Each structure stands twice: as C-alpha cells, then as structure tokens.
Amino acid sequence: MLGLEYKKNSLLFDQKSIEKILKDHPTPFYLYSENIIVKQFTTFLLAAKGQEIENPLICFALKANPNAALISSLFKKGAGADIVSSGELKRALDNGCDPMKIVFSGVGKTESDINNALDAGPEGCLLYTSDAADEEDS
C-alpha cells in the first residue's frame, strides 16, 4: 500500500512512525498523505498530457477532503476545484484556487450561491451548472 512500510520493527506511514502519530493525536482521526495525494494528481495530470490533452483541468472535489493544507498543495500544482456550495467556493478561493479553475455544480443552489459563483473572480468561476429553470432566472 502506498505510503506504508515496515522498518526496524516499526510501521511507518509516509516515513513517519505510526506509533508517534498515535501518541501525538487523539483517536479517532483520519490519516492522509499529502505527498501521495499530490503525487497521484501529478501522475494523472501527466497521463492526460500524454494523451495530447493540451491544457487538462483536473478538479479536486472539495467534498472528498476539504483539508486546507491538502487543497492548497493541489492548487499550487495546478488543480482546480469541483464544488457544490458557497462554503466550498470560499474554501477554494481562500486556499489559492484560481476562480477560472472552479467548477460549481450540485443541486439546490440558492440565489446567494449563484451570485457568489458569478462574483468569484473578474469573470466569475469557470463553469456553473444550472440544474433547474429557476436557477437560470436568477
């Protein structure tokens, strides 16, 4: 499994001792490797470019993991954001996502959500999907 290794009678995750991690953090908790996630993103990006996709936009779904350090690292590598709410929009922008790399989809968006998407940057966000006729009237 990526990131896990057993060395000198110690289980390591991303080269850090699991035993020490457990001592430093109360359980339960989620343990992610930012390095591995960023590496997987980069591998996917290179594969897309290898298929002659000129400027691939790979968007990370903030609902999957909204951790600020993680998404900030991904945005620095060129990732976009797949969002479904104004809260996720704010988190993406606050952590350095280019508004022109934000895809806003999802159901039940409010008028405020629509306005926030339109105001995300000079041209709004890259893509806003409208799921209902009343969204188009706003």
mmCIF file of C-alpha atoms in Angstrom, residues 2-3 13-14 16 30-42 60 65 67-77:
data_model
loop_
_atom_site.group_PDB
_atom_site.id
_atom_site.type_symbol
_atom_site.label_atom_id
_atom_site.label_comp_id
_atom_site.label_asym_id
_atom_site.label_seq_id
_atom_site.Cartn_x
_atom_site.Cartn_y
_atom_site.Cartn_z
ATOM 1 C CA LEU A 2 1.327 3.434 -0.899
ATOM 2 C CA GLY A 3 2.992 5.234 1.965
ATOM 3 C CA PHE A 13 3.318 5.941 7.119
ATOM 4 C CA ASP A 14 4.808 8.465 4.727
ATOM 5 C CA LYS A 16 6.615 8.810 9.940
ATOM 6 C CA TYR A 30 -8.108 10.395 9.569
ATOM 7 C CA LEU A 31 -4.557 9.930 8.355
ATOM 8 C CA TYR A 32 -3.775 11.136 4.840
ATOM 9 C CA SER A 33 -0.532 11.552 2.969
ATOM 10 C CA GLU A 34 -0.431 14.912 1.255
ATOM 11 C CA ASN A 35 2.673 13.716 -0.605
ATOM 12 C CA ILE A 36 0.915 10.669 -2.026
ATOM 13 C CA ILE A 37 -2.238 12.575 -2.999
ATOM 14 C CA VAL A 38 -0.191 15.277 -4.759
ATOM 15 C CA LYS A 39 1.909 12.570 -6.456
ATOM 16 C CA GLN A 40 -1.249 10.817 -7.698
ATOM 17 C CA PHE A 41 -2.584 14.147 -9.008
ATOM 18 C CA THR A 42 0.697 14.759 -10.849
ATOM 19 C CA PHE A 60 -10.419 18.011 -6.890
ATOM 20 C CA ASN A 65 -11.455 16.186 1.630
ATOM 21 C CA ASN A 67 -8.335 19.938 4.394
ATOM 22 C CA ALA A 68 -6.789 23.386 3.783
ATOM 23 C CA ALA A 69 -3.167 22.185 3.608
ATOM 24 C CA LEU A 70 -4.061 19.447 1.137
ATOM 25 C CA ILE A 71 -6.158 21.544 -1.234
ATOM 26 C CA SER A 72 -3.653 24.396 -1.102
ATOM 27 C CA SER A 73 -0.915 21.960 -2.225
ATOM 28 C CA LEU A 74 -3.085 20.682 -5.053
ATOM 29 C CA PHE A 75 -3.975 24.192 -6.206
ATOM 30 C CA LYS A 76 -0.271 25.113 -6.261
ATOM 31 C CA LYS A 77 0.274 22.151 -8.608
#
